[in-house]
Short mmCIF file of C-alpha atoms in Angstrom, two decimals:
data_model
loop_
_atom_site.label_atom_id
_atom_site.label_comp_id
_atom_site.label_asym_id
_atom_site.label_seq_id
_atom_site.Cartn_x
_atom_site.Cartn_y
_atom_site.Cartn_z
CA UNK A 1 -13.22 29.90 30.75
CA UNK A 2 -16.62 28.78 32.48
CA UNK A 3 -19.17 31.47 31.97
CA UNK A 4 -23.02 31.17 33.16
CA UNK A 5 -25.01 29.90 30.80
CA UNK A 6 -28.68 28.48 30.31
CA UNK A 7 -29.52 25.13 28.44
CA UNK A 8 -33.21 24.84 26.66
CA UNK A 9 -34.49 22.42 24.04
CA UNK A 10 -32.99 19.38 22.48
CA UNK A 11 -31.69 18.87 18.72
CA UNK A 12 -28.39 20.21 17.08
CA UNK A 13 -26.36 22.99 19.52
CA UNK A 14 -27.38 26.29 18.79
CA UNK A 15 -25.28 29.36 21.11
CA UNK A 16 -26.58 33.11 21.74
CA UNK A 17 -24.19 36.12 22.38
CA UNK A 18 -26.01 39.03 23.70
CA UNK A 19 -24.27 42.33 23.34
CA UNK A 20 -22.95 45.59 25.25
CA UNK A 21 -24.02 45.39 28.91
CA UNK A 22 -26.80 42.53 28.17
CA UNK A 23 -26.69 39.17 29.40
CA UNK A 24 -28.72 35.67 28.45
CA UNK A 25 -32.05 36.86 28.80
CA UNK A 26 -31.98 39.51 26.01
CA UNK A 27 -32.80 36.75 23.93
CA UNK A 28 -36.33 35.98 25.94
CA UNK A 29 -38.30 37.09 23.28
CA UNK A 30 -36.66 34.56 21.05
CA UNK A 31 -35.85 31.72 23.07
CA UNK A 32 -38.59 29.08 23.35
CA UNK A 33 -38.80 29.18 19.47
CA UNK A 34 -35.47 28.71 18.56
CA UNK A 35 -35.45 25.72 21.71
CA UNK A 36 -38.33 24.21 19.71
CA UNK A 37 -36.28 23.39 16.91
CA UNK A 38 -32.53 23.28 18.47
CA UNK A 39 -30.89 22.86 21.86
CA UNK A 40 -29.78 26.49 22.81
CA UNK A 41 -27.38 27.31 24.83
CA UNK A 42 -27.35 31.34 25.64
CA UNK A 43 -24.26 32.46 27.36
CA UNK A 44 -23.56 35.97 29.57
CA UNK A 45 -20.40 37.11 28.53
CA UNK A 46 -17.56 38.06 31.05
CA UNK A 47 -17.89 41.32 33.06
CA UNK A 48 -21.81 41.08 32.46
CA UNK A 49 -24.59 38.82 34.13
CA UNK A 50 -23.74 36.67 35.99
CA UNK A 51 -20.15 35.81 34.95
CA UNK A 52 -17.39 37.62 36.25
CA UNK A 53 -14.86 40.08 34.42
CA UNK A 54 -12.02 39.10 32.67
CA UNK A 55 -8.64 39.85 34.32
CA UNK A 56 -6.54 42.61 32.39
CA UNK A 57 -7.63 43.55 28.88
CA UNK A 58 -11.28 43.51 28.33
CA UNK A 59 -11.64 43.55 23.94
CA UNK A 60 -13.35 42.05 21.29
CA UNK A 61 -10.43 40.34 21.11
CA UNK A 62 -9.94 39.17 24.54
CA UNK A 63 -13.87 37.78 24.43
CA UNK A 64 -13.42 36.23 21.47
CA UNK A 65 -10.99 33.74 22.94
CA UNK A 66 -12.85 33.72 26.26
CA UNK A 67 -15.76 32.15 24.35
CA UNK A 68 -13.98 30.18 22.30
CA UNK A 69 -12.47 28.52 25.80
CA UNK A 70 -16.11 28.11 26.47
CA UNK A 71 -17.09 26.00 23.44
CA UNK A 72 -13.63 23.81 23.72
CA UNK A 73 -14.54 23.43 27.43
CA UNK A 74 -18.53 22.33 26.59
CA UNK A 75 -17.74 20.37 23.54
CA UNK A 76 -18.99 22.86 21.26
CA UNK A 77 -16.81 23.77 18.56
CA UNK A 78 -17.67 24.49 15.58
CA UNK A 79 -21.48 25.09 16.95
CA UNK A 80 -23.32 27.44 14.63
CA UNK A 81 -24.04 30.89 16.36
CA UNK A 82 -26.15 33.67 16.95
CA UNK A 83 -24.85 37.44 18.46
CA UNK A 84 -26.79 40.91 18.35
CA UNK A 85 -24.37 44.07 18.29
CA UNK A 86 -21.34 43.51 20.33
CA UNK A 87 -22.31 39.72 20.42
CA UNK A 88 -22.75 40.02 16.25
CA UNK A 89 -19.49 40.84 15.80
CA UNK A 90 -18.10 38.66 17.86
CA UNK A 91 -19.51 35.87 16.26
CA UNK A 92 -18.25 37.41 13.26
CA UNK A 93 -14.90 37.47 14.26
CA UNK A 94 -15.25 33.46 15.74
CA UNK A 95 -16.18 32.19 12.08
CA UNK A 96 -13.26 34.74 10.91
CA UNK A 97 -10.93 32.60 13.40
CA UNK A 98 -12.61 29.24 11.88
CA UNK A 99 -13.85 28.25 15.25
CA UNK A 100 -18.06 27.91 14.44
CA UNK A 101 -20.36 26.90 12.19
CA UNK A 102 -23.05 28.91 10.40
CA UNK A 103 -23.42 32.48 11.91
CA UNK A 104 -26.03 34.72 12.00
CA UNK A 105 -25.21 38.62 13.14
CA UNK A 106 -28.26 40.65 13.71
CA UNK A 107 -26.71 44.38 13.72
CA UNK A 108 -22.99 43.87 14.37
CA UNK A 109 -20.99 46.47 15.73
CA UNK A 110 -17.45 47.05 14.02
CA UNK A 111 -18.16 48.56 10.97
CA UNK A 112 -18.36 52.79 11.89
CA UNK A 113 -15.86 54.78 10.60
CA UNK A 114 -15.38 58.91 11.02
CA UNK A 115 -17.87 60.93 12.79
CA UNK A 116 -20.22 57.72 13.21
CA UNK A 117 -17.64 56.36 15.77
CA UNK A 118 -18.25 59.68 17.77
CA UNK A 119 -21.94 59.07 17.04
CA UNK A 120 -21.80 55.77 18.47
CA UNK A 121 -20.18 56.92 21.78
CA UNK A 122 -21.81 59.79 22.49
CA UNK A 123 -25.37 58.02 22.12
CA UNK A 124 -24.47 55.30 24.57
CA UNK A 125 -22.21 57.59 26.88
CA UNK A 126 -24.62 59.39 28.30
CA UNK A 127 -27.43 57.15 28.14
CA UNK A 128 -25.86 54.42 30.80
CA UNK A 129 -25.11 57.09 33.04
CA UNK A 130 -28.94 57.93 33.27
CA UNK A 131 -29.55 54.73 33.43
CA UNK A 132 -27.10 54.06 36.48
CA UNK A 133 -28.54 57.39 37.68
CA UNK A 134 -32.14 55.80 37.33
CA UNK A 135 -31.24 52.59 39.68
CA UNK A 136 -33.90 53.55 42.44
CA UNK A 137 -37.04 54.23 40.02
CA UNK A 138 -36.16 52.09 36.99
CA UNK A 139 -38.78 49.63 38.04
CA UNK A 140 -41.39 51.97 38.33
CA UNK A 141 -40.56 53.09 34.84
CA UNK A 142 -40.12 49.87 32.84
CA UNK A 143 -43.59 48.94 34.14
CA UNK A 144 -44.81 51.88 32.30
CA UNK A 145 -44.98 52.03 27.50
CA UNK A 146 -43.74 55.65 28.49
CA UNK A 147 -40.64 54.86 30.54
CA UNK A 148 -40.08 51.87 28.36
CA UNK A 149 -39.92 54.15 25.58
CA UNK A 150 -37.52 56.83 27.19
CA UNK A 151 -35.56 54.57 28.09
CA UNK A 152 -34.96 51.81 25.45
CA UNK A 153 -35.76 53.87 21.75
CA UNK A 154 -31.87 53.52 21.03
CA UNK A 155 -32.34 49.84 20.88
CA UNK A 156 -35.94 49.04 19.70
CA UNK A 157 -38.09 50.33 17.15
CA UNK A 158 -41.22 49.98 19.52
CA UNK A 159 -40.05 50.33 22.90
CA UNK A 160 -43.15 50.65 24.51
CA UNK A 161 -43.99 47.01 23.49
CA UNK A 162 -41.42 45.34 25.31
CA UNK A 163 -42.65 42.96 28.27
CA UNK A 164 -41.48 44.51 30.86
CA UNK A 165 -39.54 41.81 32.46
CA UNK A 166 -37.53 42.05 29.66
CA UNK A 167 -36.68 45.36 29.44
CA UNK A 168 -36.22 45.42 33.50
CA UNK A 169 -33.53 42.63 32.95
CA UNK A 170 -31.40 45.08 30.39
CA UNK A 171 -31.13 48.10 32.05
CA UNK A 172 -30.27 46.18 35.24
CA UNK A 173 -27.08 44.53 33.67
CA UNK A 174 -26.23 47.60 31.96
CA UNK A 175 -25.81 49.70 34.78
CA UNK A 176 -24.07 46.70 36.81
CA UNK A 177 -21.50 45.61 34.06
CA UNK A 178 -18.45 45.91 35.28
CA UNK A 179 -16.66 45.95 31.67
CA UNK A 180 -19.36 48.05 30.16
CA UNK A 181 -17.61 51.35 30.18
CA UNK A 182 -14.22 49.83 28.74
CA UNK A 183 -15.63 48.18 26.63
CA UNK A 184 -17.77 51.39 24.94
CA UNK A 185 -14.22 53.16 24.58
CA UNK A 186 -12.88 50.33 22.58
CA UNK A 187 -15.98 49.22 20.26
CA UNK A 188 -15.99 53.26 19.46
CA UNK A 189 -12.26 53.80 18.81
CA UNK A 190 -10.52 50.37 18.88
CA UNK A 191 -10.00 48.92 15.14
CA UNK A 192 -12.69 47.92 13.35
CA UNK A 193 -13.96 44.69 12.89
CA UNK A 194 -11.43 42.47 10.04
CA UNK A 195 -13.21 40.20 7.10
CA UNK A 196 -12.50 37.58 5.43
CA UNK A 197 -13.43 35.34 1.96
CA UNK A 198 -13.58 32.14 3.60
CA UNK A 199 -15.65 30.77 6.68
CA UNK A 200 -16.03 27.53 7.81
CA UNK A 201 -20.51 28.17 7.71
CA UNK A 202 -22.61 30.38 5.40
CA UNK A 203 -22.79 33.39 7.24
CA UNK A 204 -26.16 35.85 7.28
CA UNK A 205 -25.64 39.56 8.27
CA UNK A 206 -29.02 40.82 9.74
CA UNK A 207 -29.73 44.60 9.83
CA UNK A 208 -32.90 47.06 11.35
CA UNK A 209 -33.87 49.47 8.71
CA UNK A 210 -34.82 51.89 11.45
CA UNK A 211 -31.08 50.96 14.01
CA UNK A 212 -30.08 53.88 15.59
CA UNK A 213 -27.38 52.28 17.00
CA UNK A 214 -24.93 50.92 14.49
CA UNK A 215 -26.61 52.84 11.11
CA UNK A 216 -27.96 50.47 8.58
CA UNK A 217 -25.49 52.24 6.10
CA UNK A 218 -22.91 49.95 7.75
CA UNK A 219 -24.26 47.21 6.25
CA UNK A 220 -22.61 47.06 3.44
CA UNK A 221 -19.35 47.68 4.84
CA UNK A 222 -20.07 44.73 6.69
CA UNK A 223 -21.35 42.96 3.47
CA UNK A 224 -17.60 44.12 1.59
CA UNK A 225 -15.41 42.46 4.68
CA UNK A 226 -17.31 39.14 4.30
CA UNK A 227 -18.37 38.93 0.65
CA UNK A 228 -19.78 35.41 1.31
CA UNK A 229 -22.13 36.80 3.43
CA UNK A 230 -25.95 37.25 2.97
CA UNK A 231 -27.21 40.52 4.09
CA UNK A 232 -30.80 40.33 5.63
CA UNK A 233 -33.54 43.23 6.28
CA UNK A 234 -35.82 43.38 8.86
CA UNK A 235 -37.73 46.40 7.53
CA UNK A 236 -39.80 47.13 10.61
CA UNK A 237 -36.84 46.64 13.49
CA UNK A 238 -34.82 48.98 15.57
CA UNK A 239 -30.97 47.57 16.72
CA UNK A 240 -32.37 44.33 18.33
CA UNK A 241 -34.59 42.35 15.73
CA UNK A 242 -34.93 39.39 18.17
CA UNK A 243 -37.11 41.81 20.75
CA UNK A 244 -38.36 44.11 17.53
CA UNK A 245 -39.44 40.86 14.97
CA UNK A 246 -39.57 37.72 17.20
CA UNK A 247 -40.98 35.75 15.20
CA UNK A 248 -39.02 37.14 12.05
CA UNK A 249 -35.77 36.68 13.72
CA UNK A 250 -36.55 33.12 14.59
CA UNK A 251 -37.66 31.95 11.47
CA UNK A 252 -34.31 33.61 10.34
CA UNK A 253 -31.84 32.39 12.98
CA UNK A 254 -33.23 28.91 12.16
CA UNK A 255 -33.12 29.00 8.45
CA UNK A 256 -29.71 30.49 8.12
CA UNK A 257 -28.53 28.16 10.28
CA UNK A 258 -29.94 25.04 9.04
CA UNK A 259 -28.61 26.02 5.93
CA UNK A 260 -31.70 26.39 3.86
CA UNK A 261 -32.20 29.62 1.77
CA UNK A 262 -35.05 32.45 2.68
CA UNK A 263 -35.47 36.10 0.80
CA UNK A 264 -32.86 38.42 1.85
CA UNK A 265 -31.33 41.83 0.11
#
């Protein structure tokens, strides 16, 4: 499958997977520093951005094998990867398959079980219906720390922060994915993600201290289901280190990946 994707930088093939109802450009924060080093290639995943839905099923499963059409198509497999959330754990599940190299998942989702399922849903749930219902004012509020901050403290430790080009970008896609609201039902209630003991990379399992999406207590499930894994903590970051810890998550994303070791927990 074709899906739209950007190209920036030159050295060894690097790919980004946003998450839930993001697309390419979630990864602004982090993407001229990781380009300085490798050539990146940041994808929007089917049903959000610019790339159509899938026809039929929309899963983890289903975009799992969409991307890995992707990487057969642009010569790109076994390319070591980067996803945030939904994107985390579907890089998770591609080295699982044996289809990528080294793997780095910054909060994956996949790993709730009990009441935080519920939790999960009925944070999200209700927020992308305000934000849908915020269409005709949400650039007025993204331009200001306060509406940044209503509308974005599930996903960031310091909302108010965020450029707003950036955060203008996210709640645009996630009110017009098409697949988010399938999707939601299935991360929440659909099986959790599956491990393994042997991946073709070194995988590094990222984690916010302070996520109030997908709990840092997860973690270690996480951690049990790939027991090769390295668990990393960025102390000071909400669900999305890359727009939380730039700088952090760079120097991360390109250690991990080149295979050389750095202080994780």
């Amino acid at each position: 499958m074709e899906m739209n994707h950007i190209r920036r930088g030159d050295g060894e093939p690097l790919l980004l997977v946003h998450g839930l109802g993001g697309s390419w450009r979630t990864w602004t924060p982090v993407l001229d520093g990781l380009a300085a080093e490798r050539e990146v290639t940041a994808v929007d995943l089917p049903g959000h951005g610019e790339t159509p839905p899938l026809s039929g099923e929309v899963s983890v499963d289903t975009l799992a094998d969409a991307v890995a059409s992707f990487l057969t198509a642009n010569d790109l497999e076994g390319v070591d990867v980067v996803g945030n959330s939904m994107g985390g754990r579907l890089v998770l599940e591609l080295a699982r398959r044996g289809d990528v190299g080294a793997t780095v998942a910054l909060d994956p989702g996949g790993f709730w079980t009990g009441w935080e399922r519920y939790f999960f849903y009925a944070t999200l749930a209700p927020s992308i219906r305000l934000v849908r219902g915020l269409r005709p004012v949400m650039d007025r509020l993204v331009d200001s720390a306060a509406g940044r901050t209503l509308l974005l403290a599930q996903l960031s430790a310091r909302p108010w922060d965020l450029p707003a080009d950036v955060a203008r970008e996210e709640m645009r896609t996630f009110a017009d994915s098409p697949s988010f609201d399938e999707l939601l039902r299935r991360l929440a209630f659909g099986p959790g993600q599956p491990g393994t003991e042997s991946t073709p990379g070194p995988v590094v399992i990222g984690w916010g201290r302070k996520d109030r999406v997908t709990l840092p207590r997860q973690a270690k499930r996480a951690a049990n289901r790939f027991p090769n894994a390295r668990v990393y903590w960025f102390e000071d970051s909400g669900h999305y280190p890359h727009w939380d810890a730039p700088e952090e998550a760079t120097r991360v994303i390109l250690a991990a990946t080149a295979r050389e070791t750095f202080d994780g927990s």
